[in-house]
Amino acid sequence: MSKLVIVESPAKAKTIKKFLGSGYDVIASMGHVRDLSENRLSVDVKNDFKPKYEIIKGKEKLVQELKDKAEKSDGVLLATDPDREGEAISWHLAYILGLDTEKDNRITFNEITKTGVTKGMENPRTIDIDLVNAQQARRILDRLVGYKLSPFLSQKIRRGLSAGRVQSVAVRIIVDREEEIRAFVPEEYWTIDAKFVPHGSRRVFGATFYGDTNGKIKISDKEQTDKILAELENAEYRIVKLKKGTRKKSPAPPFITSTLQQEASRRLGFQARRTMKAAQELYEGIEINEMGAVGLITYMRTDSLRISEDAIKDAGDYILERWGKKYLPDTPRHFKTKAGAQDGHEAIRPSMPGLSPDKVKDSLTGDQYKLYKLIWERFIACQMANCLQSTTQADIQAKDYIFKASGYTVTFDGFTVLYEEGRDEEAEREGSLPVLEKDMLLKLKEIAGNQHFTQPPPRYTEASLIKALEENGIGRPSTYAATISTITGREYVVREGKALKPTELGEVSTKLMREKFPKIVNIKFTAQVENDLDSVQSGKTDWIQTLHDFYGDFDKTLKQAKEDMQGVKIQLKEDETDIICEKCGRRMVIKTGRYGKFIACPGYPECKNIKKLVQETGAECPKCGGKVIVKKSKKGRIFYGCSEYPKCDFISWDEPSTEKCPRCGKTLLKKKGKHPKYYCITPDCGYEKTEEE
């Protein structure tokens, strides 16, 4: 007989089985096997919020298989993920299988490698009931808010709406920013920008008007600009002050969950859910040529910046071999984890730092490779020497006016030879300057006044929203992907390029929540709830008392809102179409039901005419010449198909354009990416071009 090891996913089971050998049977639970019922509240509010768990529908056969294997084994080890959710899954499995939770039958793996699995097997422990209770408290809180508040919103605004403890705050943050943008009043300002050439040189460099010898001057209109320009006619330009120095630029720390999601959004264009899917696969194990199944990264749900000494040494050895000693810092780098973070796991790093991305590229999918490369480069770079820069700042005087120029040159590239962190909004970059000296005369090549207007704050992107949620203590990094998917999937928020914009539904819902449930959408209150859950996890707070503290006020507020809004229904605007109802002659409108958007006659209930909403692209089908329409997969992913289906079977994930192929005359498809390109799908044609061509 062998011991039974239960993990969550088949990929993880396969990788761990390879390391454990024949004495163990490794099986996957496929995530949670027991949960609150989908169709009922399943929480006994009057009996200290006692949850009513049941086997998840469709998993009965799997549970029976787990029970049969457990009975025939020498023992059961629960090896689910090392976090709150994983601990709860192990606790539910222990209940179903009749295991003693006081025995050492719980094991965790920070990385799915031979070393990581061996270390985990050598350190079994009991199930951490504080972690379990923190998960139960979160699950019950979210269930109470969802099941109590969602029907209220559905009744008052639109059928099928949902509310959530974290999602409602996320929508509020986006709505608040939209209101800031609308309220923003642009202010005019001017700059005077000049270009100079040092005498005896051909190098042109730029400088910007600063003020006069008394200090900075703000230029607010064209009249003031023209006056300064007139006074500068035929002026002599001389460098009156020159400051040279050096500065060090240090590498960013290794990734935690939130920074990984932000950087993958900025640099790879990945949505948070896509990032976490690829990260989960890299953690659980990939079949690598000549190595077999191996987990390539450490656990990806973490807010700790701790790095093991072994990993630091491995990174240092790789840097020394590839770039040499000068690329190593004097002492290895350690990073301080922010206050309040859980320190149960290391930062996200490659499990084998010496395994560079090019060595595993052929074994990975595109997403897996891009994300592994990002994680690997960030980690290796964090153990490299600083980038050294030589800086120059020059004050240029003409009559009593001062211009300023600044720039730098890299004297040692350090970690930037491998990696530099992306930015949400690219700051204006300093340029390099020619050799300048104090009292040097400069030749004016060009000078002009430029009008500007102050800009409103930008809309949130996924990256900046995740950053805002983290900074405000809303949710936890492991929940961000699901939160963003929920608020976009339920149309509280739409994407416009990378920007997140609230819909009318999102704004109306937020307004109602602010008026009637101020605590639910209050950022500080929601952050405090997260702190309370952390306190439960650390064993300092009773989880049932936390639920009582929250629910008493929430229930009272809900009852008052229902009383205040009795008989009130909030009407959303309906988008009118050009389609005329053939039954009554009215212009039909776009409505939203439980299964999505459709077209209906506004004369309901007298006229009940409805139609399917078809979104045309304006492109012709490259196969039959029919209309190409927008469609959605079961998972909500947009694709394109021919309106003549099933007569024509054309479908594509890439968007058909209105451009025609110059060779065969068929519609070109556009493949998105860092370098978008157009291509023809006609057999034997093969035409393609980049977007710039």
Short mmCIF file of N, CA, C and O in Angstrom, two decimals, residues 412-489:
data_model
loop_
_atom_site.label_atom_id
_atom_site.label_comp_id
_atom_site.label_asym_id
_atom_site.label_seq_id
_atom_site.Cartn_x
_atom_site.Cartn_y
_atom_site.Cartn_z
N PHE A 412 27.80 53.21 -16.03
CA PHE A 412 27.83 51.76 -15.82
C PHE A 412 26.38 51.28 -15.83
O PHE A 412 25.56 51.72 -15.03
N ASP A 413 26.08 50.37 -16.75
CA ASP A 413 24.68 49.97 -16.93
C ASP A 413 24.14 49.11 -15.79
O ASP A 413 22.94 49.11 -15.50
N GLY A 414 24.98 48.35 -15.10
CA GLY A 414 24.52 47.54 -13.97
C GLY A 414 23.33 46.66 -14.33
O GLY A 414 23.30 46.03 -15.39
N PHE A 415 22.32 46.65 -13.46
CA PHE A 415 21.16 45.77 -13.66
C PHE A 415 20.37 46.08 -14.93
O PHE A 415 19.65 45.23 -15.45
N THR A 416 20.50 47.34 -15.45
CA THR A 416 19.70 47.72 -16.62
C THR A 416 20.14 46.99 -17.89
O THR A 416 19.45 47.04 -18.90
N VAL A 417 21.28 46.30 -17.81
CA VAL A 417 21.69 45.47 -18.94
C VAL A 417 20.68 44.35 -19.16
O VAL A 417 20.56 43.80 -20.27
N LEU A 418 19.89 44.06 -18.12
CA LEU A 418 18.91 42.96 -18.19
C LEU A 418 17.48 43.43 -18.11
O LEU A 418 16.62 42.97 -18.86
N TYR A 419 17.19 44.39 -17.20
CA TYR A 419 15.78 44.69 -16.92
C TYR A 419 15.61 46.08 -16.33
O TYR A 419 16.42 46.53 -15.51
N GLU A 420 14.52 46.78 -16.75
CA GLU A 420 14.10 48.01 -16.12
C GLU A 420 12.60 47.97 -15.92
O GLU A 420 11.86 47.51 -16.79
N GLU A 421 12.13 48.46 -14.77
CA GLU A 421 10.71 48.42 -14.45
C GLU A 421 9.93 49.37 -15.34
O GLU A 421 10.38 50.47 -15.66
N GLY A 422 8.73 48.93 -15.77
CA GLY A 422 7.86 49.77 -16.58
C GLY A 422 7.17 50.82 -15.72
O GLY A 422 7.22 50.80 -14.50
N ARG A 423 6.50 51.76 -16.39
CA ARG A 423 5.77 52.82 -15.69
C ARG A 423 4.36 52.91 -16.23
O ARG A 423 4.11 52.60 -17.40
N ASP A 424 3.43 53.37 -15.37
CA ASP A 424 2.04 53.56 -15.82
C ASP A 424 1.95 54.74 -16.77
O ASP A 424 1.33 54.67 -17.81
N GLU A 425 2.54 55.85 -16.38
CA GLU A 425 2.61 57.01 -17.27
C GLU A 425 4.08 57.35 -17.44
O GLU A 425 4.77 57.65 -16.48
N GLU A 426 4.51 57.25 -18.67
CA GLU A 426 5.92 57.50 -18.93
C GLU A 426 6.27 58.96 -18.63
O GLU A 426 5.67 59.88 -19.18
N ALA A 427 7.22 59.18 -17.75
CA ALA A 427 7.68 60.54 -17.46
C ALA A 427 8.57 61.00 -18.61
O ALA A 427 9.12 60.21 -19.36
N GLU A 428 8.67 62.31 -18.75
CA GLU A 428 9.52 62.85 -19.80
C GLU A 428 10.97 62.48 -19.48
O GLU A 428 11.48 62.76 -18.40
N ARG A 429 11.59 61.85 -20.43
CA ARG A 429 12.95 61.35 -20.17
C ARG A 429 13.98 62.43 -20.40
O ARG A 429 13.89 63.22 -21.34
N GLU A 430 14.98 62.45 -19.54
CA GLU A 430 16.12 63.34 -19.74
C GLU A 430 16.93 62.82 -20.92
O GLU A 430 17.06 61.62 -21.12
N GLY A 431 17.49 63.75 -21.67
CA GLY A 431 18.35 63.34 -22.77
C GLY A 431 19.81 63.48 -22.38
O GLY A 431 20.15 63.99 -21.32
N SER A 432 20.69 63.04 -23.25
CA SER A 432 22.12 63.23 -22.99
C SER A 432 22.51 64.63 -23.46
O SER A 432 21.90 65.21 -24.36
N LEU A 433 23.51 65.20 -22.83
CA LEU A 433 23.97 66.54 -23.15
C LEU A 433 25.38 66.47 -23.74
O LEU A 433 26.16 65.58 -23.42
N PRO A 434 25.74 67.44 -24.59
CA PRO A 434 27.13 67.51 -25.04
C PRO A 434 28.03 67.98 -23.90
O PRO A 434 27.53 68.32 -22.81
N VAL A 435 29.30 68.03 -24.13
CA VAL A 435 30.23 68.53 -23.11
C VAL A 435 29.99 70.02 -22.92
O VAL A 435 30.05 70.81 -23.87
N LEU A 436 29.66 70.41 -21.69
CA LEU A 436 29.38 71.81 -21.37
C LEU A 436 30.34 72.31 -20.31
O LEU A 436 30.81 71.54 -19.47
N GLU A 437 30.63 73.61 -20.35
CA GLU A 437 31.52 74.22 -19.37
C GLU A 437 30.93 75.54 -18.90
O GLU A 437 30.20 76.21 -19.64
N LYS A 438 31.25 75.90 -17.67
CA LYS A 438 30.78 77.17 -17.13
C LYS A 438 31.35 78.32 -17.96
O LYS A 438 32.49 78.27 -18.43
N ASP A 439 30.51 79.36 -18.16
CA ASP A 439 30.84 80.56 -18.94
C ASP A 439 30.90 80.30 -20.44
O ASP A 439 31.27 81.19 -21.22
N MET A 440 30.54 79.08 -20.86
CA MET A 440 30.53 78.77 -22.29
C MET A 440 29.41 79.54 -22.99
O MET A 440 28.29 79.61 -22.49
N LEU A 441 29.72 80.14 -24.12
CA LEU A 441 28.71 80.81 -24.94
C LEU A 441 28.01 79.78 -25.81
O LEU A 441 28.63 78.84 -26.32
N LEU A 442 26.70 79.99 -25.98
CA LEU A 442 25.90 79.05 -26.76
C LEU A 442 25.27 79.77 -27.94
O LEU A 442 24.86 80.94 -27.82
N LYS A 443 25.14 79.04 -29.03
CA LYS A 443 24.47 79.58 -30.21
C LYS A 443 23.00 79.15 -30.17
O LYS A 443 22.70 77.97 -30.04
N LEU A 444 22.10 80.13 -30.25
CA LEU A 444 20.67 79.82 -30.26
C LEU A 444 20.28 79.28 -31.64
O LEU A 444 20.45 79.97 -32.64
N LYS A 445 19.77 78.07 -31.67
CA LYS A 445 19.36 77.47 -32.94
C LYS A 445 17.86 77.65 -33.17
O LYS A 445 17.41 77.83 -34.30
N GLU A 446 17.11 77.62 -32.08
CA GLU A 446 15.64 77.68 -32.22
C GLU A 446 15.04 78.05 -30.88
O GLU A 446 15.51 77.63 -29.83
N ILE A 447 13.98 78.88 -30.89
CA ILE A 447 13.25 79.21 -29.66
C ILE A 447 11.79 79.45 -30.01
O ILE A 447 11.48 80.03 -31.06
N ALA A 448 10.90 78.96 -29.17
CA ALA A 448 9.47 79.10 -29.47
C ALA A 448 8.66 79.00 -28.19
O ALA A 448 9.04 78.32 -27.24
N GLY A 449 7.54 79.72 -28.19
CA GLY A 449 6.59 79.60 -27.09
C GLY A 449 5.55 78.54 -27.43
O GLY A 449 5.07 78.47 -28.57
N ASN A 450 5.21 77.70 -26.46
CA ASN A 450 4.26 76.60 -26.70
C ASN A 450 3.13 76.65 -25.68
O ASN A 450 3.36 76.74 -24.48
N GLN A 451 1.91 76.58 -26.21
CA GLN A 451 0.73 76.61 -25.36
C GLN A 451 0.41 75.21 -24.85
O GLN A 451 0.50 74.23 -25.58
N HIS A 452 0.02 75.12 -23.58
CA HIS A 452 -0.36 73.84 -22.99
C HIS A 452 -1.60 74.05 -22.12
O HIS A 452 -1.94 75.19 -21.75
N PHE A 453 -2.24 72.96 -21.80
CA PHE A 453 -3.35 72.99 -20.85
C PHE A 453 -3.14 71.86 -19.85
O PHE A 453 -2.70 70.77 -20.22
N THR A 454 -3.43 72.16 -18.59
CA THR A 454 -3.32 71.10 -17.58
C THR A 454 -4.29 69.97 -17.93
O THR A 454 -5.36 70.21 -18.49
N GLN A 455 -3.90 68.74 -17.62
CA GLN A 455 -4.68 67.57 -18.01
C GLN A 455 -5.38 66.96 -16.80
O GLN A 455 -4.85 66.98 -15.69
N PRO A 456 -6.58 66.40 -17.01
CA PRO A 456 -7.26 65.74 -15.89
C PRO A 456 -6.52 64.47 -15.51
O PRO A 456 -5.69 63.97 -16.29
N PRO A 457 -6.79 63.92 -14.34
CA PRO A 457 -6.14 62.65 -13.98
C PRO A 457 -6.57 61.57 -14.97
O PRO A 457 -7.70 61.59 -15.47
N PRO A 458 -5.68 60.65 -15.31
CA PRO A 458 -6.04 59.62 -16.30
C PRO A 458 -7.02 58.61 -15.72
O PRO A 458 -7.08 58.42 -14.50
N ARG A 459 -7.78 57.96 -16.60
CA ARG A 459 -8.62 56.85 -16.15
C ARG A 459 -7.72 55.73 -15.65
O ARG A 459 -6.56 55.61 -16.07
N TYR A 460 -8.26 54.91 -14.79
CA TYR A 460 -7.50 53.77 -14.29
C TYR A 460 -7.31 52.74 -15.39
O TYR A 460 -8.18 52.53 -16.24
N THR A 461 -6.15 52.12 -15.38
CA THR A 461 -5.90 50.91 -16.15
C THR A 461 -5.93 49.75 -15.15
O THR A 461 -6.03 49.98 -13.95
N GLU A 462 -5.82 48.53 -15.65
CA GLU A 462 -5.74 47.40 -14.71
C GLU A 462 -4.58 47.59 -13.76
O GLU A 462 -4.69 47.38 -12.55
N ALA A 463 -3.43 47.99 -14.32
CA ALA A 463 -2.22 48.13 -13.50
C ALA A 463 -2.42 49.19 -12.42
O ALA A 463 -2.10 48.97 -11.25
N SER A 464 -2.95 50.37 -12.80
CA SER A 464 -3.09 51.44 -11.80
C SER A 464 -4.22 51.16 -10.83
O SER A 464 -4.17 51.59 -9.67
N LEU A 465 -5.27 50.42 -11.27
CA LEU A 465 -6.34 50.06 -10.33
C LEU A 465 -5.83 49.07 -9.29
O LEU A 465 -6.11 49.21 -8.10
N ILE A 466 -5.07 48.07 -9.73
CA ILE A 466 -4.49 47.11 -8.79
C ILE A 466 -3.59 47.83 -7.78
O ILE A 466 -3.61 47.55 -6.58
N LYS A 467 -2.82 48.80 -8.29
CA LYS A 467 -1.95 49.58 -7.40
C LYS A 467 -2.78 50.35 -6.38
O LYS A 467 -2.44 50.38 -5.18
N ALA A 468 -3.91 50.95 -6.82
CA ALA A 468 -4.77 51.70 -5.91
C ALA A 468 -5.43 50.78 -4.88
O ALA A 468 -5.52 51.13 -3.70
N LEU A 469 -5.88 49.62 -5.32
CA LEU A 469 -6.49 48.67 -4.38
C LEU A 469 -5.49 48.23 -3.32
O LEU A 469 -5.80 48.17 -2.13
N GLU A 470 -4.26 47.95 -3.78
CA GLU A 470 -3.22 47.51 -2.83
C GLU A 470 -2.86 48.62 -1.85
O GLU A 470 -2.76 48.39 -0.64
N GLU A 471 -2.66 49.83 -2.36
CA GLU A 471 -2.26 50.94 -1.50
C GLU A 471 -3.33 51.26 -0.45
O GLU A 471 -3.02 51.70 0.65
N ASN A 472 -4.60 51.04 -0.82
CA ASN A 472 -5.69 51.34 0.11
C ASN A 472 -6.10 50.14 0.96
O ASN A 472 -7.02 50.24 1.77
N GLY A 473 -5.42 48.99 0.75
CA GLY A 473 -5.73 47.80 1.55
C GLY A 473 -7.07 47.18 1.22
O GLY A 473 -7.72 46.59 2.08
N ILE A 474 -7.51 47.31 -0.04
CA ILE A 474 -8.80 46.76 -0.48
C ILE A 474 -8.57 45.37 -1.07
O ILE A 474 -7.81 45.22 -2.02
N GLY A 475 -9.25 44.36 -0.54
CA GLY A 475 -9.06 43.00 -1.04
C GLY A 475 -7.65 42.52 -0.73
O GLY A 475 -6.92 43.10 0.07
N ARG A 476 -7.26 41.46 -1.40
CA ARG A 476 -5.92 40.92 -1.29
C ARG A 476 -5.43 40.59 -2.69
O ARG A 476 -6.25 40.36 -3.59
N PRO A 477 -4.10 40.58 -2.91
CA PRO A 477 -3.59 40.36 -4.26
C PRO A 477 -4.21 39.18 -4.99
O PRO A 477 -4.44 39.24 -6.20
N SER A 478 -4.50 38.11 -4.27
CA SER A 478 -5.06 36.92 -4.92
C SER A 478 -6.48 37.15 -5.43
O SER A 478 -6.99 36.37 -6.23
N THR A 479 -7.15 38.24 -4.96
CA THR A 479 -8.54 38.50 -5.37
C THR A 479 -8.66 39.52 -6.50
O THR A 479 -9.74 39.69 -7.05
N TYR A 480 -7.57 40.21 -6.84
CA TYR A 480 -7.67 41.31 -7.80
C TYR A 480 -8.14 40.84 -9.18
O TYR A 480 -8.97 41.50 -9.82
N ALA A 481 -7.61 39.73 -9.66
CA ALA A 481 -7.98 39.25 -10.99
C ALA A 481 -9.47 38.95 -11.06
O ALA A 481 -10.15 39.35 -12.01
N ALA A 482 -9.99 38.26 -10.04
CA ALA A 482 -11.42 37.92 -10.03
C ALA A 482 -12.28 39.17 -9.91
O ALA A 482 -13.34 39.27 -10.54
N THR A 483 -11.83 40.14 -9.11
CA THR A 483 -12.59 41.38 -8.93
C THR A 483 -12.72 42.13 -10.25
O THR A 483 -13.82 42.57 -10.64
N ILE A 484 -11.62 42.28 -10.98
CA ILE A 484 -11.66 43.02 -12.24
C ILE A 484 -12.49 42.27 -13.28
O ILE A 484 -13.26 42.88 -14.03
N SER A 485 -12.38 40.95 -13.31
CA SER A 485 -13.20 40.16 -14.24
C SER A 485 -14.69 40.33 -13.93
O SER A 485 -15.51 40.41 -14.84
N THR A 486 -15.03 40.40 -12.65
CA THR A 486 -16.43 40.55 -12.24
C THR A 486 -16.99 41.90 -12.66
O THR A 486 -18.08 41.98 -13.24
N ILE A 487 -16.28 42.97 -12.39
CA ILE A 487 -16.85 44.30 -12.67
C ILE A 487 -16.90 44.61 -14.16
O ILE A 487 -17.75 45.38 -14.60
N THR A 488 -16.03 43.99 -14.94
CA THR A 488 -16.12 44.16 -16.40
C THR A 488 -17.14 43.20 -17.00
O THR A 488 -17.92 43.58 -17.87
N GLY A 489 -17.16 41.96 -16.49
CA GLY A 489 -18.09 40.97 -17.01
C GLY A 489 -19.54 41.33 -16.75
O GLY A 489 -20.43 41.00 -17.54
#
